[in-house]
GROMACS .gro file of C-alpha atoms in nm:
model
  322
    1UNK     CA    1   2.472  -1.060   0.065
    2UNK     CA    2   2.180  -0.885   0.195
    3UNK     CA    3   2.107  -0.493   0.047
    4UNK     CA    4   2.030  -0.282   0.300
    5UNK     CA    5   1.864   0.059   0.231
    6UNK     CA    6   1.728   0.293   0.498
    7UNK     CA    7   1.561   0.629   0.491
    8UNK     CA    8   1.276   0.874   0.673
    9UNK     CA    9   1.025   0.894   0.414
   10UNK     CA   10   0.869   0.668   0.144
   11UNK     CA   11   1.006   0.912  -0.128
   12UNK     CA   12   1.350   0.824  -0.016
   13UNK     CA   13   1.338   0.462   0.051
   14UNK     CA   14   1.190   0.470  -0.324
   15UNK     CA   15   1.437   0.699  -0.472
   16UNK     CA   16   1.741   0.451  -0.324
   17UNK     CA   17   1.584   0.131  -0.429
   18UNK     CA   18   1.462   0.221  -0.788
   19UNK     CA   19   1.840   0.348  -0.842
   20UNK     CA   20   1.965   0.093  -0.685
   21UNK     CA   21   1.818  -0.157  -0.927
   22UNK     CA   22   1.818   0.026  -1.266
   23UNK     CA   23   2.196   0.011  -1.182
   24UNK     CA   24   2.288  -0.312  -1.047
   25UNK     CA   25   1.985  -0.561  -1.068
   26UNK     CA   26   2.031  -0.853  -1.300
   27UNK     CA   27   1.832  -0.943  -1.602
   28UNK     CA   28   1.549  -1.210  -1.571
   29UNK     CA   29   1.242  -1.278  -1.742
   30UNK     CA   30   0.973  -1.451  -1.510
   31UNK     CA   31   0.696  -1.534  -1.739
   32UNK     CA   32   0.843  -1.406  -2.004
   33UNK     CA   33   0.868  -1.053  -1.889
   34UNK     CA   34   1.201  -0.883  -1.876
   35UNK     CA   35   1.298  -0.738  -1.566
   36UNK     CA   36   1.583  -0.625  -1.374
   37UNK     CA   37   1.616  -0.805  -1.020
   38UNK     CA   38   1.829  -0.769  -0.717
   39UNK     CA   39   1.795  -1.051  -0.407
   40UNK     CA   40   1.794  -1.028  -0.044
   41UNK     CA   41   1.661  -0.636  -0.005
   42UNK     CA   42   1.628  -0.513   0.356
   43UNK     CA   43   1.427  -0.155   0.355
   44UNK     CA   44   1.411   0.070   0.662
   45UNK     CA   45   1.202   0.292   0.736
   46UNK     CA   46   1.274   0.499   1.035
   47UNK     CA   47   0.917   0.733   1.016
   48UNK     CA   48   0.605   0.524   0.911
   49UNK     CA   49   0.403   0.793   0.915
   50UNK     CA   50   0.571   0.975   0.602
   51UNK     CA   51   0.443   0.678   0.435
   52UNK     CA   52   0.288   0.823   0.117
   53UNK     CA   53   0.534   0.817  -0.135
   54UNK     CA   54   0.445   1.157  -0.383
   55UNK     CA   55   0.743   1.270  -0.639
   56UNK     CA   56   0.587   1.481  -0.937
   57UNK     CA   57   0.594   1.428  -1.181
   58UNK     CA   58   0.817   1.161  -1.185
   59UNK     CA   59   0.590   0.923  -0.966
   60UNK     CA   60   0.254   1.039  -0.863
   61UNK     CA   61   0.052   0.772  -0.678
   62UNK     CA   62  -0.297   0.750  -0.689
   63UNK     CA   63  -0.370   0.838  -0.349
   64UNK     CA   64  -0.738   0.724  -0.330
   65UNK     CA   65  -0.612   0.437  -0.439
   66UNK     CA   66  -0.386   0.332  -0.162
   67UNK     CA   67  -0.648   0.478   0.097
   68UNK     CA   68  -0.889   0.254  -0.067
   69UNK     CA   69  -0.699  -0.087  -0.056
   70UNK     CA   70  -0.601  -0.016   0.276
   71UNK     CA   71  -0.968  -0.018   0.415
   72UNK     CA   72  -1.016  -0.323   0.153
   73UNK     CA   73  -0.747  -0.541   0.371
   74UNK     CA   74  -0.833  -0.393   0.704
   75UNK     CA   75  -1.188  -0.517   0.699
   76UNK     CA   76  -1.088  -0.865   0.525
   77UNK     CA   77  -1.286  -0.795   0.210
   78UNK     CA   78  -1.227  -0.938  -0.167
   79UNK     CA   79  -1.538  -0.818  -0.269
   80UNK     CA   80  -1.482  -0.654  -0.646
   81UNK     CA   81  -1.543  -0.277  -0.573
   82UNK     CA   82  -1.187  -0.251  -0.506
   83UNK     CA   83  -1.186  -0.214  -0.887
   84UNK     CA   84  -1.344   0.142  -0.871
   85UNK     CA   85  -0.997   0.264  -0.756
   86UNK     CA   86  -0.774   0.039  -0.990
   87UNK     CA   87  -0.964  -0.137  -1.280
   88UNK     CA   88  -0.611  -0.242  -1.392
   89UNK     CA   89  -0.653  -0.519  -1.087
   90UNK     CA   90  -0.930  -0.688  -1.306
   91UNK     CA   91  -0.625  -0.854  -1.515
   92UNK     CA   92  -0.565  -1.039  -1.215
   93UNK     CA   93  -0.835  -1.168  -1.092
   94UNK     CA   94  -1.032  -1.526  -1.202
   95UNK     CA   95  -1.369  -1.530  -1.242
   96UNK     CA   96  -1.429  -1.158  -1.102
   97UNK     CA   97  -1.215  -1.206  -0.793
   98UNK     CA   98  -0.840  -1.140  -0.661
   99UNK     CA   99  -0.763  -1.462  -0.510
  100UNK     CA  100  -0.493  -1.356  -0.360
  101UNK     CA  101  -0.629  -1.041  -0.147
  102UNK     CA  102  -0.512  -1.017   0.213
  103UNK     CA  103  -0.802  -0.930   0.382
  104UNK     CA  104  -0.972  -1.271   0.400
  105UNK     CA  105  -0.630  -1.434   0.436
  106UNK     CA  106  -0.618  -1.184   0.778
  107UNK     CA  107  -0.928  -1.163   0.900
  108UNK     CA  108  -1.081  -1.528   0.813
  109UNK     CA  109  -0.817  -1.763   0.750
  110UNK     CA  110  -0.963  -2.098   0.667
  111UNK     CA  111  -1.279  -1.910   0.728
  112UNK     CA  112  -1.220  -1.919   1.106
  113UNK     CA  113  -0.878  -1.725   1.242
  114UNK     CA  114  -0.904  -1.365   1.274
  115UNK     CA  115  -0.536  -1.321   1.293
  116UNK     CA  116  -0.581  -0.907   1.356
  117UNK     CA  117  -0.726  -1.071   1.653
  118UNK     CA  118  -0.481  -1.279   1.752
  119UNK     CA  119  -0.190  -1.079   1.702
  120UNK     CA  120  -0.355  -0.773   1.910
  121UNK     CA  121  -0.382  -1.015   2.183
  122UNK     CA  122  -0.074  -1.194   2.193
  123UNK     CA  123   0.080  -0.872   2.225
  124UNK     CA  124  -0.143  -0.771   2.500
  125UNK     CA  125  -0.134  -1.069   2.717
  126UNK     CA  126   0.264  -1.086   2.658
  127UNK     CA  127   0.437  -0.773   2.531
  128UNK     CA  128   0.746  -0.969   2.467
  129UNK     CA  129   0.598  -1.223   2.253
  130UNK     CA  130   0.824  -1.346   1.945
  131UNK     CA  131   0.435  -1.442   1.803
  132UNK     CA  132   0.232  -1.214   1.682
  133UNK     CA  133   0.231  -1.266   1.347
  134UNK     CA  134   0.031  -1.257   1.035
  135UNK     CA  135   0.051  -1.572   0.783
  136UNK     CA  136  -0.060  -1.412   0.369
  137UNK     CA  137   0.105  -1.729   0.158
  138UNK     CA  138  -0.110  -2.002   0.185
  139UNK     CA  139   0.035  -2.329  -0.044
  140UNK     CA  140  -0.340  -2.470  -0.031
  141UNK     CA  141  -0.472  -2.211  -0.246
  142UNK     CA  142  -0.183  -2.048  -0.395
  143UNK     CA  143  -0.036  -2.348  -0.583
  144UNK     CA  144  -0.388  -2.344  -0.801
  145UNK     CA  145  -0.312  -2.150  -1.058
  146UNK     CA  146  -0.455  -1.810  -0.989
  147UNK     CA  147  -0.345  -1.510  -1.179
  148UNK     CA  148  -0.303  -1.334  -0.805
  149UNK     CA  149  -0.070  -1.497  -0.560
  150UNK     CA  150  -0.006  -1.261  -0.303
  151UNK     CA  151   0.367  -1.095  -0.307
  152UNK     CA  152   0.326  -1.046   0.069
  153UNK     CA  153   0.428  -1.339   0.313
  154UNK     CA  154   0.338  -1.229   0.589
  155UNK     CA  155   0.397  -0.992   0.906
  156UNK     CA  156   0.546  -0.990   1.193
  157UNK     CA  157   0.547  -0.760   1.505
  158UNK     CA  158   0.807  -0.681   1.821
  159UNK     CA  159   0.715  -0.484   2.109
  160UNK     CA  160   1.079  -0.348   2.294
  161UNK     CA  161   1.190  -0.116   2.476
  162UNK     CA  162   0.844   0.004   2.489
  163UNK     CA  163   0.813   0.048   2.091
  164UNK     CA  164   0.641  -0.187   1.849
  165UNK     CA  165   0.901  -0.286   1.550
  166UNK     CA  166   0.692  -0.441   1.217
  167UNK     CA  167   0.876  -0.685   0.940
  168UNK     CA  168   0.700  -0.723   0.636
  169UNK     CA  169   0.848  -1.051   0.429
  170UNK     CA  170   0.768  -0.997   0.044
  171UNK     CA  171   0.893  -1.326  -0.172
  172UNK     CA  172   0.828  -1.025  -0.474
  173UNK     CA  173   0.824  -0.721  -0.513
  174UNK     CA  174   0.776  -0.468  -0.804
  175UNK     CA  175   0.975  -0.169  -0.663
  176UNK     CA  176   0.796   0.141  -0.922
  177UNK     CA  177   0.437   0.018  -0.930
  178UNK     CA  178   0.368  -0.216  -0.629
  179UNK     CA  179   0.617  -0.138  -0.348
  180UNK     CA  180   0.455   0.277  -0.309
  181UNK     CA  181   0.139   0.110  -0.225
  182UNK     CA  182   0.240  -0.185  -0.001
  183UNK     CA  183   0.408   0.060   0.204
  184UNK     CA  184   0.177   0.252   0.275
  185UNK     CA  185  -0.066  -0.040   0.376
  186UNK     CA  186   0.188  -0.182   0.593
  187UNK     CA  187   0.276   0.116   0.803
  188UNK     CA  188  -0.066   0.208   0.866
  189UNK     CA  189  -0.128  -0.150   0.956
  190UNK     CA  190   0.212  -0.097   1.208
  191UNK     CA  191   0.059   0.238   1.316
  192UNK     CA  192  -0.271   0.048   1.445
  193UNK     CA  193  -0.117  -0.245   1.630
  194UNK     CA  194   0.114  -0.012   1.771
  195UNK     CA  195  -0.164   0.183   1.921
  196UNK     CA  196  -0.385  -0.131   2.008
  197UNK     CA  197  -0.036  -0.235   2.229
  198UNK     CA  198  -0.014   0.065   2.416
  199UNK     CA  199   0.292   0.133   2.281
  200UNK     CA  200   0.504   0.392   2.065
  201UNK     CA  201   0.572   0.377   1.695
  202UNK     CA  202   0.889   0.189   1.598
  203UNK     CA  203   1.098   0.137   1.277
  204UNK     CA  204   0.944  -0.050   0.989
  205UNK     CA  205   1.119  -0.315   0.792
  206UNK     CA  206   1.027  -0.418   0.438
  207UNK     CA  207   1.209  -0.773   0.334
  208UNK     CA  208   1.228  -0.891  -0.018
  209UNK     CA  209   1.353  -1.159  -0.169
  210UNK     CA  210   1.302  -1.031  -0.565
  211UNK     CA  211   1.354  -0.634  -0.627
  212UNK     CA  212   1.285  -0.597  -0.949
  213UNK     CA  213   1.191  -0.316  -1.214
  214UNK     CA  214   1.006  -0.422  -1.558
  215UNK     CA  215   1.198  -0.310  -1.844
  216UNK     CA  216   0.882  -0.083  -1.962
  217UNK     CA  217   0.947   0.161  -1.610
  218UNK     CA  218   1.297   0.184  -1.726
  219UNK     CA  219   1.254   0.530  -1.882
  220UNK     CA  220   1.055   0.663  -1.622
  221UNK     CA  221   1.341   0.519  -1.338
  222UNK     CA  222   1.589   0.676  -1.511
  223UNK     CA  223   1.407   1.045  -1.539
  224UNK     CA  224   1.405   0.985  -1.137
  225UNK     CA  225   1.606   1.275  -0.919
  226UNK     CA  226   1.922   1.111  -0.788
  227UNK     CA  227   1.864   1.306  -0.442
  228UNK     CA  228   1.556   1.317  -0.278
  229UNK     CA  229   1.544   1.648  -0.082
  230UNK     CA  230   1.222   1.782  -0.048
  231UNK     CA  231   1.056   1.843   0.296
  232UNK     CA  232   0.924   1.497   0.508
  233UNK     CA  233   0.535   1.515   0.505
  234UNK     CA  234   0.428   1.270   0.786
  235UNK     CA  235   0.025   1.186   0.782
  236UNK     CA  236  -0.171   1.243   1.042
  237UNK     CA  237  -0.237   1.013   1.318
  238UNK     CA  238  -0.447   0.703   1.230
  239UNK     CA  239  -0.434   0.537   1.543
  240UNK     CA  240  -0.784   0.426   1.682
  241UNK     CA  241  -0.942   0.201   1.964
  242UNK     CA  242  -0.963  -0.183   1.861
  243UNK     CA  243  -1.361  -0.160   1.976
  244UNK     CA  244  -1.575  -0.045   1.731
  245UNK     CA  245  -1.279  -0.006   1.467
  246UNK     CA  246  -1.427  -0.224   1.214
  247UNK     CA  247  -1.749   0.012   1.214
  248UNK     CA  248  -1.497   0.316   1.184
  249UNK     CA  249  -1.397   0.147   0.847
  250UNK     CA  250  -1.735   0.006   0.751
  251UNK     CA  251  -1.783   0.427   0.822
  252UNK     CA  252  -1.476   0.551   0.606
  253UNK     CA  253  -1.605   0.294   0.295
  254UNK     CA  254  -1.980   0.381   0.318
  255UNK     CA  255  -1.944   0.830   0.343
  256UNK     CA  256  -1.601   0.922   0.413
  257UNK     CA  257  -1.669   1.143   0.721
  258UNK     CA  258  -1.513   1.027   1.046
  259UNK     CA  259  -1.581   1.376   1.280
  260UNK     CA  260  -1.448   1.226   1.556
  261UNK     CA  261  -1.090   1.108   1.383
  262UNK     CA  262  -0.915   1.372   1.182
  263UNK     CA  263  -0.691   1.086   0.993
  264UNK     CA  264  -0.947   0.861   0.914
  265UNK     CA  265  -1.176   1.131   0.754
  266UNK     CA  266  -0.863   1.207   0.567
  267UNK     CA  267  -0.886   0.869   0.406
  268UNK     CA  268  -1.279   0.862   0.350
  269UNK     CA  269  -1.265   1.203   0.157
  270UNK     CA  270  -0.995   1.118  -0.124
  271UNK     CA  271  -1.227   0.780  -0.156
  272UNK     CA  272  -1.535   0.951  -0.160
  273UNK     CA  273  -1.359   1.229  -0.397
  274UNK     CA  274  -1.220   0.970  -0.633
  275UNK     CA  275  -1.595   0.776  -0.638
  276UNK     CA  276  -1.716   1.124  -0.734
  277UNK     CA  277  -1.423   1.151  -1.058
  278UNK     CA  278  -1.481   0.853  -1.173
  279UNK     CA  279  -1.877   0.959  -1.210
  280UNK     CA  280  -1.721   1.276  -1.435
  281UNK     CA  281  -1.812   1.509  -1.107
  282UNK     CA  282  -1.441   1.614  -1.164
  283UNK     CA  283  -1.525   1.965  -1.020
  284UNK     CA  284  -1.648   1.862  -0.702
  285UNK     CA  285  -1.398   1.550  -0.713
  286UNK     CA  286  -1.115   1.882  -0.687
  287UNK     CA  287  -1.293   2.062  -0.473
  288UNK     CA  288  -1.295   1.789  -0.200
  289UNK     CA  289  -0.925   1.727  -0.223
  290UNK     CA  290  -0.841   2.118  -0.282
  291UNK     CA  291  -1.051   2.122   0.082
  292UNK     CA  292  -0.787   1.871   0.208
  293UNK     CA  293  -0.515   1.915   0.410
  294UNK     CA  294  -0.187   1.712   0.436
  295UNK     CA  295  -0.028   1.487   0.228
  296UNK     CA  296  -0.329   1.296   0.130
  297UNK     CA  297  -0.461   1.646  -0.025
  298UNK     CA  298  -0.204   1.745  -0.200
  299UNK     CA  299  -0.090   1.377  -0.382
  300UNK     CA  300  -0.501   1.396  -0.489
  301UNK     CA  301  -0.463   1.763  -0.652
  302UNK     CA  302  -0.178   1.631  -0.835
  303UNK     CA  303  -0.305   1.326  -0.933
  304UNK     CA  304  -0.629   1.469  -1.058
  305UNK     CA  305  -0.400   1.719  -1.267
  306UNK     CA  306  -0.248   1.442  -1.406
  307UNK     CA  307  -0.519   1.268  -1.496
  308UNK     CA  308  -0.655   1.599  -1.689
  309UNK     CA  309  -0.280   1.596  -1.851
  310UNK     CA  310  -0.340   1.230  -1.987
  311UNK     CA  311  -0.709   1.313  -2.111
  312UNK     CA  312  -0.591   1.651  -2.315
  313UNK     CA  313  -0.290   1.440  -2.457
  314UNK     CA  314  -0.523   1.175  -2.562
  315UNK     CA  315  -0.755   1.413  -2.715
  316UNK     CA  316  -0.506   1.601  -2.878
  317UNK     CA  317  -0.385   1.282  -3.034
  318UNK     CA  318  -0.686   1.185  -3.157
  319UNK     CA  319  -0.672   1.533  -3.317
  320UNK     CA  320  -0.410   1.441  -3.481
  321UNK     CA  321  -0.483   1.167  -3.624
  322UNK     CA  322  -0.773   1.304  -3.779
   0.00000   0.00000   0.00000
């Protein structure tokens, strides 16, 4: 029987589906690692835009982060500076590379099929199309042996009654650390096409096969609200023309300032902030994202107080143990 779960915002859809598998998922251990699982999970989400999921302290995302990854996949890149955002990704990857990233899978499949492409114009030439889709799983290469198989199947996208609809099929999905993130790429992904169709914003849905939750987030799920009620922060709009977009990202990667598109520049300052933490600029790092408005701004603020938070405990510690 199929679990459905729908809600506004990202912070509810997360809210309902970590509770709903700390409480009734069943115990298995793929690879050894003790989870709790639930099958067949259908997700709603009736506003893409109030995609960023942001619950302190609970759950704060690393908002450069998901800004990051998303311009990683949109231009088709596995290129390794991905890890300036996440080094915890290097644990996946063989031989310096994540063998499983989307972007080349979308934009070069088999090195020739831009499937961006292709799905933009099926949808042009025939708004009613059942087939614009977008293949991630490929057996070839993902029966090798890689530490990174990608979660994500693939996508698929309905234009009706004047509104593009998006389903994202996920054979796995970690529900506290990976699903934030992939839903956020996703609906900015759904945002785009929608735009490059001409047409309005629809409802997203997010299939999975395997909800789960690791045993080690099961403190943290617990500590969770059981209500989410805070206001619905929607991002701004992201939408942009399909000529010359690849230069708007090559743009957002290379100095963060898009004047011409408030949302995009929104995404190149918390990368170009983060870039400027990691080189210990921490007070211009803040200042940037104190200088941002939105959600993006204020998910950065929190997440650089929490990473000051984790660098006083460690110190503190180390105090200690002196």
């Amino acid at each position: 029987m199929t679990i459905s779960i729908e809600g506004d915002s990202a912070a509810l859809l997360f809210v309902e589906a970590v509770r709903e598998t700390a409480d009734h998922g069943r115990p298995v251990s793929p690879r050894g690692m003790p989870t709790r699982e639930l099958l067949g999970v259908h997700l709603t989400l009736t506003r893409p835009r109030a995609r960023l999921l942001h619950l302190p302290p609970a759950r704060i995302l690393n908002p450069a982060f998901a800004a990051a990854e998303t311009v990683w996949h949109l231009i088709g890149s596995d290129a390794p500076w991905i890890f300036d955002y996440n080094s915890r990704l290097r644990r996946y990857a063989d031989d310096g590379m994540l063998r499983g990233a989307y972007g080349p899978r979308m934009r070069r499949w088999g090195g020739q099929v831009d499937q961006l492409t292709e799905a933009v114009r099926t949808l042009r030439e025939d708004p009613d199309s059942r087939r614009a889709v977008i293949q991630l799983y490929d057996p070839v290469r993902d029966a090798r042996g890689h530490r990174d198989v990608p979660c994500t199947l693939g996508f698929r996208f309905q234009l009706r009654q004047g509104r593009l609809h998006m389903s994202t099929t996920m054979r796995s999905q970690d529900v506290w650390v990976g699903f934030p993130y992939d839903l956020f790429f996703a609906t900015v992904l759904h945002e785009l096409m929608a735009g490059w169709a001409g047409a309005g914003l629809g409802t997203y849905h997010h299939h999975v096969d395997s909800l789960h939750l690791y045993e080690r987030d099961m403190p943290a799920a617990v500590a969770l609200p059981l209500t989410e009620t805070r206001p619905v922060l929607e991002m701004p709009e992201l939408t942009a023309p399909w000529e010359g977009f690849d230069e708007l990202l090559s743009k957002v990667r290379r100095d963060g300032k898009v004047p011409a598109h408030p949302g995009w520049s929104h995404m190149g300052a918390a990368m170009h902030s983060y870039r400027l933490w990691k080189r210990g600029e921490l007070e211009r790092a803040e200042g940037i994202a104190g200088d941002m408005t939105g959600p993006l701004g204020i998910a950065l603020v929190d997440w650089y107080a929490h990473l000051r938070a984790r660098r006083a405990a460690r110190v503190t510690t180390s105090g200690a143990a002196r």
